[in-house]
Amino acid sequence: MITALAGGVGAARFLTGLTKLVKEEDLSVVVNTGDDIELFGLHISPDVDIVTYTLAGIVDEVKGWGIRGDTFRCLETLRKHGEDTWFGLGDRDLATHLYRTQRLKQGFTLTQITSEICDVLGLGVKVLPMSNDKFETRVKTREGSMHFEEYFVRRQAKDEILSVEFVGAATAKPSPGVLDAILDAETVVVCPSNPVVSIGTILSVDGVRDALKRTNARVVGVSPIVAGLPIKGPADKMLRSLGVEVSAFGVAEFYSDFLDAFVIDTKDAGAKGRLEQLGLDVKVANTVMKSLEDKVALAKVVLQH
Ligand code: FO1
């Protein structure tokens, strides 16, 4: 059994390659819910939807999120009503949020609802929200504290980050199946997602980091930083705000208390020796996934012992 820890777009792209190598029913994906946001009274789970849509083959590959070919009529009409429509919610995507919100009101959990959505999408992969409890990633800037998505999407990640806060981390419990998925796996893969707000959130949920240290699984990470820069998103700003070196080494150190192996990009081959001093089994490969072949090749390297 393989368990992956995933955020959004980068993780989903990697998982597309992984699912070409392993049977879907042998794969569990623990997904970040710190980006979850309520808009127009709807509960939106951006990373969960990115992972399910991508693995179901319906994601908009260009954007990396939302549904391919979706329309935005509802949002256009809301804009006419003077609503601020900064978060791109497509019409078909809205059906997911309407369904999720209704089922939550009927007392079902995010885990149960995600499983129902996966069934409808014909997905055999087990997609596990990291927690069914309230958890919100917030960013502190000179403009004050704001939801991560407001920082990232509405303000296009332009603000200097003073600090990142995980509201709910002290009380959020891992959702059913998360700890077992880590403890029972042969391999746990830390996907190439933002180490702070996509993986760091999962690590902050009660018992997760401990399970990663205790598991007999081989825990292998894929560096989301290539030659000192993230492939996508604000990971560099976030790492810097935590005083973490913005490099493959910095990320490996951030995960070092539970990591066994680390895959770094060919551009960072020079860091191999320094990483091995952390006691890591280091593999050098192309981690910039442009084609399906790239994704499968990277997944192959990750699974290699
Ligand atoms: N990202 C954007 O940059 N702009 C958007 O308008 C946007 C809308 C959106 C809608 C649904 C969804 O599931 C994700 C969406 N994302 C959008 C992606 C999201 O903001 C981030 O990629 C993740 O939260 C970070 O992994």
Coordinates of N, CA and C in Angstrom, one line a residue, residues 77-302:
T77 N -22.9 36.3 -13.3 CA -24.2 36.9 -12.8 C -24.0 37.5 -11.4
L78 N -23.2 36.7 -10.6 CA -23.0 37.2 -9.2 C -22.3 38.6 -9.3
R79 N -21.4 38.7 -10.3 CA -20.6 39.9 -10.4 C -21.6 41.1 -10.7
K80 N -22.6 40.8 -11.5 CA -23.6 41.8 -11.8 C -24.3 42.3 -10.6
H81 N -24.4 41.3 -9.6 CA -25.1 41.7 -8.4 C -24.1 42.4 -7.4
G82 N -22.9 42.7 -8.0 CA -22.0 43.5 -7.1 C -21.1 42.6 -6.2
E83 N -21.3 41.3 -6.4 CA -20.5 40.4 -5.6 C -19.0 40.4 -6.0
D84 N -18.1 40.2 -5.1 CA -16.7 40.2 -5.4 C -16.3 38.7 -5.8
T85 N -16.1 38.5 -7.1 CA -15.9 37.1 -7.5 C -14.4 36.8 -7.8
W86 N -13.6 37.0 -6.8 CA -12.1 36.9 -7.0 C -11.7 35.4 -7.1
F87 N -12.5 34.5 -6.6 CA -12.1 33.1 -6.7 C -12.8 32.4 -7.8
G88 N -12.1 31.8 -8.7 CA -12.8 31.3 -10.0 C -13.6 30.1 -9.8
L89 N -14.8 30.2 -9.5 CA -15.7 29.0 -9.3 C -16.5 28.7 -10.6
G90 N -16.1 27.7 -11.3 CA -16.9 27.3 -12.5 C -18.2 26.7 -12.2
D91 N -19.1 26.7 -13.2 CA -20.5 26.2 -13.0 C -20.5 24.7 -12.6
R92 N -19.7 23.9 -13.2 CA -19.7 22.5 -12.9 C -19.0 22.3 -11.5
D93 N -18.0 23.1 -11.3 CA -17.3 23.1 -10.0 C -18.2 23.4 -8.9
L94 N -19.1 24.4 -9.1 CA -20.1 24.8 -8.1 C -20.9 23.6 -7.6
A95 N -21.2 22.7 -8.6 CA -22.0 21.5 -8.2 C -21.3 20.7 -7.1
T96 N -20.0 20.6 -7.2 CA -19.3 19.9 -6.1 C -19.4 20.7 -4.8
H97 N -19.3 22.0 -4.8 CA -19.4 22.8 -3.6 C -20.8 22.7 -3.0
L98 N -21.8 22.8 -3.9 CA -23.2 22.7 -3.4 C -23.5 21.4 -2.8
Y99 N -23.0 20.3 -3.4 CA -23.2 18.9 -2.9 C -22.5 18.8 -1.6
R100 N -21.2 19.2 -1.5 CA -20.4 19.1 -0.3 C -21.1 19.9 0.9
T101 N -21.6 21.1 0.6 CA -22.2 21.9 1.6 C -23.5 21.3 2.1
Q102 N -24.3 20.8 1.2 CA -25.5 20.2 1.6 C -25.3 18.9 2.5
R103 N -24.3 18.1 2.0 CA -24.0 16.9 2.8 C -23.4 17.2 4.2
L104 N -22.6 18.3 4.2 CA -22.1 18.7 5.6 C -23.3 19.1 6.5
K105 N -24.2 19.8 5.9 CA -25.4 20.2 6.7 C -26.2 19.0 7.1
Q106 N -26.2 17.9 6.3 CA -26.9 16.7 6.7 C -26.1 15.8 7.7
G107 N -24.9 16.4 8.1 CA -24.1 15.7 9.2 C -23.1 14.8 8.7
F108 N -22.8 14.7 7.4 CA -21.7 13.8 6.9 C -20.4 14.5 7.0
T109 N -19.3 13.8 7.1 CA -18.0 14.4 7.2 C -17.3 14.6 5.9
L110 N -16.3 15.5 5.9 CA -15.6 15.7 4.6 C -15.1 14.4 4.0
T111 N -14.6 13.5 4.9 CA -14.1 12.2 4.5 C -15.2 11.4 3.7
Q112 N -16.4 11.3 4.3 CA -17.5 10.6 3.7 C -17.9 11.3 2.4
I113 N -18.0 12.6 2.4 CA -18.4 13.3 1.2 C -17.4 13.1 0.1
T114 N -16.1 13.2 0.4 CA -15.0 13.0 -0.6 C -15.1 11.6 -1.2
S115 N -15.4 10.6 -0.3 CA -15.5 9.3 -0.8 C -16.7 9.1 -1.8
E116 N -17.8 9.8 -1.5 CA -19.0 9.8 -2.4 C -18.6 10.4 -3.7
I117 N -17.9 11.5 -3.6 CA -17.5 12.2 -4.9 C -16.5 11.4 -5.7
C118 N -15.6 10.7 -5.0 CA -14.7 9.8 -5.7 C -15.5 8.7 -6.4
D119 N -16.5 8.1 -5.7 CA -17.3 7.1 -6.3 C -18.0 7.6 -7.6
V120 N -18.5 8.8 -7.5 CA -19.2 9.3 -8.7 C -18.2 9.6 -9.8
L121 N -17.0 9.9 -9.5 CA -16.0 10.2 -10.5 C -15.3 8.9 -11.0
G122 N -15.7 7.8 -10.3 CA -15.1 6.5 -10.7 C -13.7 6.3 -10.3
L123 N -13.3 7.0 -9.2 CA -11.9 7.0 -8.7 C -11.7 5.8 -7.7
G124 N -10.7 5.0 -7.9 CA -10.5 3.9 -7.0 C -9.5 4.3 -5.9
V125 N -8.8 5.4 -6.1 CA -7.8 5.9 -5.1 C -8.6 6.4 -3.9
K126 N -8.0 6.1 -2.7 CA -8.7 6.6 -1.4 C -8.2 8.0 -1.2
V127 N -9.1 9.0 -1.3 CA -8.7 10.4 -1.1 C -9.2 10.8 0.3
L128 N -8.2 11.1 1.2 CA -8.5 11.3 2.6 C -8.2 12.8 3.0
P129 N -9.2 13.6 3.2 CA -8.9 14.9 3.8 C -8.1 14.8 5.1
M130 N -7.1 15.6 5.3 CA -6.2 15.4 6.5 C -7.0 15.4 7.8
S131 N -8.1 16.2 7.8 CA -8.9 16.3 9.1 C -10.3 16.7 8.7
N132 N -11.3 16.3 9.5 CA -12.7 16.7 9.3 C -13.0 17.9 10.1
D133 N -12.0 18.3 10.9 CA -12.3 19.5 11.8 C -11.9 20.8 11.1
K134 N -12.3 21.9 11.8 CA -12.0 23.2 11.2 C -10.5 23.4 11.2
F135 N -10.0 23.8 10.1 CA -8.5 24.1 10.0 C -8.4 25.1 8.9
E136 N -7.8 26.3 9.2 CA -7.7 27.4 8.2 C -6.3 27.9 8.2
T137 N -5.6 27.9 7.1 CA -4.3 28.5 6.9 C -4.5 30.0 6.7
R138 N -3.9 30.8 7.5 CA -4.0 32.2 7.4 C -2.6 32.8 7.3
V139 N -2.5 33.9 6.5 CA -1.2 34.6 6.3 C -1.2 36.0 6.9
K140 N -0.2 36.3 7.7 CA -0.1 37.6 8.3 C 0.8 38.5 7.4
T141 N 0.2 39.6 7.0 CA 1.0 40.6 6.2 C 0.9 42.0 6.8
R142 N 1.5 43.0 6.2 CA 1.3 44.3 6.7 C -0.1 44.8 6.6
E143 N -0.9 44.2 5.7 CA -2.3 44.5 5.6 C -3.1 43.8 6.7
G144 N -2.5 43.0 7.5 CA -3.2 42.2 8.5 C -3.3 40.7 8.2
S145 N -4.1 40.0 8.9 CA -4.2 38.6 8.8 C -5.3 38.3 7.7
M146 N -5.0 37.3 6.8 CA -6.0 37.0 5.8 C -5.9 35.5 5.5
H147 N -7.0 34.9 4.9 CA -7.1 33.5 4.5 C -6.0 33.3 3.4
F148 N -5.4 32.1 3.4 CA -4.4 31.8 2.5 C -4.8 32.1 1.0
E149 N -6.1 31.7 0.7 CA -6.5 31.9 -0.7 C -6.6 33.4 -1.0
E150 N -7.0 34.2 0.0 CA -7.1 35.7 -0.3 C -5.7 36.2 -0.6
Y151 N -4.7 35.7 0.2 CA -3.3 36.1 -0.1 C -2.8 35.6 -1.4
F152 N -3.1 34.4 -1.7 CA -2.6 33.7 -2.9 C -3.3 34.1 -4.2
V153 N -4.6 34.1 -4.1 CA -5.4 34.3 -5.4 C -5.8 35.8 -5.5
R154 N -6.5 36.3 -4.5 CA -7.0 37.6 -4.6 C -5.9 38.7 -4.7
R155 N -4.9 38.5 -3.9 CA -3.8 39.5 -3.9 C -2.6 39.0 -4.6
Q156 N -2.7 37.9 -5.4 CA -1.7 37.3 -6.2 C -0.3 37.2 -5.5
A157 N -0.4 36.8 -4.2 CA 0.8 36.5 -3.5 C 1.9 37.6 -3.5
K158 N 1.4 38.8 -3.6 CA 2.3 40.0 -3.7 C 2.7 40.5 -2.4
D159 N 1.9 40.2 -1.3 CA 2.3 40.8 0.0 C 3.5 40.1 0.6
E160 N 4.3 40.8 1.4 CA 5.4 40.2 2.1 C 4.7 39.4 3.3
I161 N 5.1 38.2 3.5 CA 4.6 37.3 4.5 C 5.3 37.6 5.8
L162 N 4.6 38.0 6.9 CA 5.2 38.2 8.2 C 5.2 36.9 8.9
S163 N 4.0 36.2 8.8 CA 4.0 34.9 9.5 C 2.8 34.1 8.9
V164 N 2.8 32.8 9.1 CA 1.7 31.9 8.6 C 1.1 31.3 9.9
E165 N -0.2 31.2 9.9 CA -0.9 30.6 11.1 C -1.8 29.5 10.7
F166 N -1.8 28.4 11.4 CA -2.7 27.3 11.2 C -3.8 27.4 12.2
V167 N -4.9 28.0 11.9 CA -6.0 28.2 12.9 C -6.7 26.8 13.0
G168 N -6.7 26.3 14.2 CA -7.4 25.0 14.4 C -6.4 23.8 14.5
A169 N -5.1 24.1 14.3 CA -4.1 23.0 14.4 C -4.1 22.4 15.8
A170 N -4.4 23.2 16.8 CA -4.3 22.7 18.2 C -5.4 21.7 18.5
T171 N -6.5 21.8 17.7 CA -7.6 20.9 18.1 C -8.0 19.9 17.0
A172 N -7.5 20.2 15.7 CA -7.9 19.3 14.6 C -7.4 17.9 14.8
K173 N -8.3 16.9 14.6 CA -7.9 15.5 14.7 C -7.7 15.0 13.3
P174 N -6.8 14.0 13.1 CA -6.7 13.4 11.8 C -8.0 12.7 11.4
S175 N -8.4 12.8 10.2 CA -9.7 12.1 9.8 C -9.5 10.6 9.8
P176 N -10.5 9.8 10.0 CA -10.4 8.4 10.0 C -9.6 7.8 8.9
G177 N -8.7 7.0 9.2 CA -7.9 6.3 8.1 C -6.6 7.0 7.8
V178 N -6.4 8.2 8.3 CA -5.2 9.0 7.9 C -3.9 8.3 8.6
L179 N -4.0 8.1 9.9 CA -2.9 7.6 10.7 C -2.6 6.2 10.2
D180 N -3.7 5.4 10.0 CA -3.5 4.0 9.6 C -2.8 3.9 8.2
A181 N -3.2 4.9 7.3 CA -2.7 4.9 6.0 C -1.2 5.2 6.0
I182 N -0.7 5.9 7.0 CA 0.7 6.2 7.2 C 1.4 5.0 7.8
L183 N 0.8 4.4 8.9 CA 1.4 3.4 9.6 C 1.4 2.0 8.9
D184 N 0.4 1.8 8.0 CA 0.3 0.5 7.3 C 1.0 0.5 6.0
A185 N 1.4 1.6 5.5 CA 2.0 1.7 4.1 C 3.3 1.1 4.0
E186 N 3.7 0.6 2.8 CA 5.1 0.2 2.6 C 5.9 1.4 2.2
T187 N 5.2 2.3 1.5 CA 5.9 3.6 1.1 C 5.0 4.8 1.4
V188 N 5.5 5.8 2.0 CA 4.8 7.1 2.1 C 5.6 8.1 1.3
V189 N 4.8 8.8 0.4 CA 5.4 9.7 -0.5 C 5.0 11.2 -0.1
V190 N 6.0 12.0 0.2 CA 5.7 13.4 0.4 C 5.8 14.1 -0.9
C191 N 4.6 14.5 -1.5 CA 4.5 15.0 -2.8 C 5.2 16.4 -2.9
P192 N 5.5 16.8 -4.2 CA 6.2 18.1 -4.4 C 5.2 19.2 -4.2
S193 N 4.8 19.5 -3.0 CA 3.8 20.6 -2.7 C 4.6 21.6 -1.8
N194 N 3.9 22.7 -1.5 CA 4.4 23.7 -0.7 C 4.7 23.1 0.7
P195 N 6.0 23.1 1.2 CA 6.3 22.4 2.4 C 5.6 23.0 3.6
V196 N 5.3 24.3 3.5 CA 4.7 25.0 4.7 C 3.2 24.9 4.7
V197 N 2.5 25.4 3.6 CA 1.0 25.5 3.6 C 0.3 24.3 3.0
S198 N 1.1 23.4 2.4 CA 0.4 22.2 1.9 C 0.8 20.9 2.6
I199 N 2.1 20.8 2.9 CA 2.6 19.6 3.6 C 2.6 20.0 5.1
G200 N 3.1 21.1 5.4 CA 3.3 21.6 6.8 C 1.9 21.5 7.6
T201 N 0.9 21.8 6.9 CA -0.5 21.8 7.5 C -0.8 20.3 7.9
I202 N -0.5 19.4 7.0 CA -0.8 18.0 7.2 C 0.0 17.5 8.4
L203 N 1.3 17.9 8.4 CA 2.2 17.6 9.5 C 1.8 18.1 10.9
S204 N 1.0 19.2 10.8 CA 0.6 19.9 12.1 C -0.6 19.2 12.7
V205 N -1.3 18.3 12.0 CA -2.5 17.7 12.5 C -2.0 16.6 13.5
D206 N -2.7 16.6 14.7 CA -2.4 15.8 15.8 C -2.0 14.3 15.4
G207 N -0.8 13.9 15.7 CA -0.4 12.5 15.6 C 0.2 12.2 14.2
V208 N 0.1 13.1 13.2 CA 0.6 12.8 11.9 C 2.1 12.7 11.9
R209 N 2.8 13.7 12.4 CA 4.3 13.7 12.4 C 4.8 12.5 13.2
D210 N 4.1 12.2 14.3 CA 4.6 11.0 15.1 C 4.4 9.7 14.3
A211 N 3.3 9.6 13.6 CA 3.0 8.4 12.8 C 4.1 8.3 11.7
L212 N 4.5 9.4 11.1 CA 5.5 9.4 10.1 C 6.9 8.9 10.7
K213 N 7.1 9.3 11.9 CA 8.4 8.8 12.5 C 8.3 7.3 12.9
R214 N 7.1 6.9 13.3 CA 7.0 5.5 13.8 C 6.8 4.5 12.6
T215 N 6.2 4.9 11.5 CA 5.9 3.9 10.5 C 7.0 3.1 10.0
N216 N 6.8 1.9 9.6 CA 7.8 1.0 9.0 C 8.0 1.3 7.5
A217 N 7.1 2.2 7.0 CA 7.2 2.5 5.6 C 8.4 3.3 5.3
R218 N 8.9 3.2 4.0 CA 10.0 4.0 3.6 C 9.3 5.4 3.2
V219 N 9.8 6.4 3.9 CA 9.2 7.7 3.7 C 10.1 8.5 2.7
V220 N 9.6 8.8 1.5 CA 10.4 9.4 0.5 C 9.7 10.7 0.0
G221 N 10.5 11.8 0.0 CA 10.0 13.1 -0.4 C 10.5 13.5 -1.8
V222 N 9.7 14.3 -2.5 CA 10.1 14.9 -3.7 C 10.3 16.4 -3.5
S223 N 11.5 16.9 -3.8 CA 11.7 18.3 -3.6 C 10.8 19.2 -4.4
P224 N 10.1 20.2 -3.8 CA 9.3 21.1 -4.6 C 10.1 22.3 -5.0
I225 N 11.3 22.4 -4.5 CA 12.2 23.5 -4.9 C 13.3 23.0 -5.9
V226 N 13.4 23.7 -7.0 CA 14.4 23.4 -8.0 C 15.3 24.6 -8.2
A227 N 16.6 24.4 -8.0 CA 17.6 25.5 -8.1 C 17.1 26.7 -7.4
G228 N 16.7 26.5 -6.2 CA 16.3 27.6 -5.3 C 15.0 28.3 -5.5
L229 N 14.2 27.7 -6.4 CA 12.9 28.3 -6.7 C 11.8 27.2 -6.7
P230 N 10.6 27.6 -6.2 CA 9.5 26.6 -6.4 C 9.0 26.6 -7.8
I231 N 8.5 25.4 -8.2 CA 8.1 25.3 -9.6 C 6.8 26.1 -9.8
K232 N 6.0 26.2 -8.7 CA 4.8 27.0 -8.8 C 4.4 27.5 -7.4
G233 N 3.9 28.6 -7.3 CA 3.3 29.1 -6.0 C 4.4 29.7 -5.1
P234 N 4.0 30.1 -3.9 CA 4.8 31.0 -3.0 C 5.7 30.3 -2.0
A235 N 6.1 29.0 -2.3 CA 6.9 28.3 -1.3 C 8.1 29.0 -0.9
D236 N 8.8 29.7 -1.8 CA 10.0 30.4 -1.4 C 9.7 31.5 -0.3
K237 N 8.7 32.3 -0.5 CA 8.3 33.3 0.4 C 8.0 32.7 1.8
M238 N 7.3 31.6 1.7 CA 6.8 30.9 3.0 C 8.0 30.3 3.7
L239 N 8.9 29.7 3.0 CA 10.0 29.1 3.7 C 10.9 30.2 4.3
R240 N 11.1 31.3 3.5 CA 11.9 32.4 4.0 C 11.3 32.9 5.3
S241 N 9.9 33.0 5.3 CA 9.2 33.6 6.5 C 9.4 32.7 7.7
L242 N 9.8 31.4 7.5 CA 10.0 30.5 8.6 C 11.5 30.4 8.9
G243 N 12.3 31.1 8.1 CA 13.8 31.0 8.2 C 14.3 29.7 7.7
V244 N 13.6 29.1 6.8 CA 14.1 27.8 6.2 C 14.8 28.1 4.9
E245 N 16.0 27.6 4.7 CA 16.7 27.8 3.5 C 15.9 27.4 2.3
V246 N 15.8 28.3 1.3 CA 14.9 28.0 0.1 C 15.7 27.2 -0.9
S247 N 15.8 25.9 -0.6 CA 16.5 24.9 -1.4 C 16.1 23.5 -1.1
A248 N 16.5 22.6 -2.0 CA 16.2 21.2 -1.7 C 16.6 20.8 -0.3
F249 N 17.8 21.3 0.0 CA 18.4 21.0 1.3 C 17.5 21.5 2.5
G250 N 17.1 22.8 2.3 CA 16.2 23.4 3.3 C 14.9 22.6 3.5
V251 N 14.4 22.1 2.5 CA 13.1 21.3 2.6 C 13.4 20.0 3.2
A252 N 14.5 19.4 2.8 CA 14.8 18.0 3.4 C 15.1 18.2 4.9
E253 N 15.7 19.3 5.3 CA 15.9 19.5 6.7 C 14.6 19.7 7.4
F254 N 13.7 20.4 6.8 CA 12.3 20.7 7.3 C 11.6 19.3 7.6
Y255 N 11.9 18.3 6.8 CA 11.2 17.0 6.9 C 12.1 16.0 7.6
S256 N 13.3 16.4 8.0 CA 14.4 15.4 8.3 C 14.0 14.5 9.4
D257 N 13.1 14.9 10.3 CA 12.9 14.0 11.5 C 12.0 12.7 11.1
F258 N 11.6 12.7 9.8 CA 10.8 11.5 9.4 C 11.2 11.0 8.0
L259 N 12.0 11.7 7.3 CA 12.3 11.3 5.9 C 13.4 10.3 5.8
D260 N 13.2 9.3 4.9 CA 14.3 8.3 4.7 C 15.0 8.6 3.4
A261 N 14.3 9.1 2.4 CA 14.9 9.3 1.1 C 14.3 10.6 0.5
F262 N 15.1 11.2 -0.4 CA 14.7 12.5 -1.0 C 15.0 12.5 -2.5
V263 N 14.1 12.9 -3.3 CA 14.4 13.0 -4.8 C 14.6 14.5 -5.1
I264 N 15.8 14.8 -5.7 CA 16.1 16.2 -6.0 C 16.3 16.3 -7.5
D265 N 16.1 17.6 -8.0 CA 16.2 17.8 -9.4 C 17.7 17.7 -9.9
T266 N 17.8 17.4 -11.2 CA 19.2 17.3 -11.7 C 20.0 18.6 -11.5
K267 N 19.2 19.7 -11.5 CA 19.9 21.0 -11.3 C 20.5 21.2 -9.9
D268 N 20.0 20.3 -9.0 CA 20.5 20.4 -7.6 C 21.4 19.3 -7.3
A269 N 21.9 18.6 -8.3 CA 22.8 17.4 -8.1 C 23.9 17.7 -7.1
G270 N 24.4 19.0 -7.2 CA 25.5 19.4 -6.3 C 25.2 19.3 -4.8
A271 N 23.9 19.2 -4.5 CA 23.5 19.2 -3.1 C 23.4 17.7 -2.5
K272 N 23.7 16.7 -3.4 CA 23.5 15.3 -3.0 C 24.3 15.0 -1.8
G273 N 25.6 15.4 -1.8 CA 26.5 15.0 -0.7 C 26.0 15.6 0.6
R274 N 25.7 16.9 0.6 CA 25.2 17.6 1.8 C 24.0 16.9 2.3
L275 N 23.1 16.5 1.4 CA 21.8 15.8 1.8 C 22.1 14.5 2.4
E276 N 23.1 13.8 1.9 CA 23.4 12.4 2.4 C 23.9 12.5 3.8
Q277 N 24.5 13.7 4.1 CA 25.0 13.9 5.5 C 23.8 14.0 6.5
L278 N 22.6 14.2 6.0 CA 21.4 14.2 6.8 C 20.9 12.8 7.1
G279 N 21.7 11.8 6.4 CA 21.3 10.4 6.6 C 20.3 10.0 5.6
L280 N 20.1 10.8 4.5 CA 19.1 10.5 3.5 C 19.6 9.7 2.4
D281 N 18.8 8.9 1.8 CA 19.1 8.2 0.5 C 18.6 9.2 -0.6
V282 N 19.6 9.7 -1.3 CA 19.2 10.8 -2.2 C 19.3 10.3 -3.7
K283 N 18.2 10.7 -4.4 CA 18.1 10.3 -5.8 C 18.0 11.6 -6.6
V284 N 18.8 11.6 -7.7 CA 18.8 12.8 -8.6 C 18.0 12.5 -9.8
A285 N 17.0 13.3 -10.2 CA 16.1 13.0 -11.3 C 15.5 14.3 -11.8
N286 N 14.8 14.2 -13.0 CA 14.1 15.4 -13.5 C 12.8 15.5 -12.7
T287 N 12.7 16.6 -11.9 CA 11.4 16.7 -11.1 C 10.5 17.8 -11.7
V288 N 10.9 18.3 -12.9 CA 10.0 19.3 -13.5 C 9.1 18.6 -14.5
M289 N 7.9 18.4 -14.1 CA 7.0 17.5 -14.9 C 6.2 18.3 -15.9
K290 N 6.7 18.1 -17.2 CA 5.9 18.7 -18.3 C 5.0 17.7 -19.0
S291 N 5.5 16.5 -19.2 CA 4.7 15.5 -19.9 C 4.3 14.4 -19.0
L292 N 3.4 13.6 -19.5 CA 3.0 12.4 -18.7 C 4.2 11.5 -18.5
E293 N 5.0 11.4 -19.5 CA 6.2 10.6 -19.4 C 7.1 11.1 -18.2
D294 N 7.2 12.4 -18.1 CA 8.0 13.0 -17.0 C 7.4 12.6 -15.6
K295 N 6.1 12.6 -15.5 CA 5.4 12.3 -14.3 C 5.6 10.8 -13.9
V296 N 5.5 9.9 -14.9 CA 5.7 8.5 -14.7 C 7.1 8.2 -14.3
A297 N 8.0 8.8 -15.1 CA 9.5 8.6 -14.8 C 9.8 9.0 -13.4
L298 N 9.3 10.2 -12.9 CA 9.6 10.6 -11.6 C 9.0 9.7 -10.5
A299 N 7.8 9.2 -10.8 CA 7.1 8.3 -9.9 C 7.9 7.0 -9.8
K300 N 8.5 6.6 -10.9 CA 9.3 5.4 -10.9 C 10.6 5.5 -10.0
V301 N 11.2 6.7 -10.1 CA 12.4 7.0 -9.3 C 11.9 7.0 -7.8
V302 N 10.8 7.6 -7.5 CA 10.3 7.6 -6.1 C 10.1 6.2 -5.5

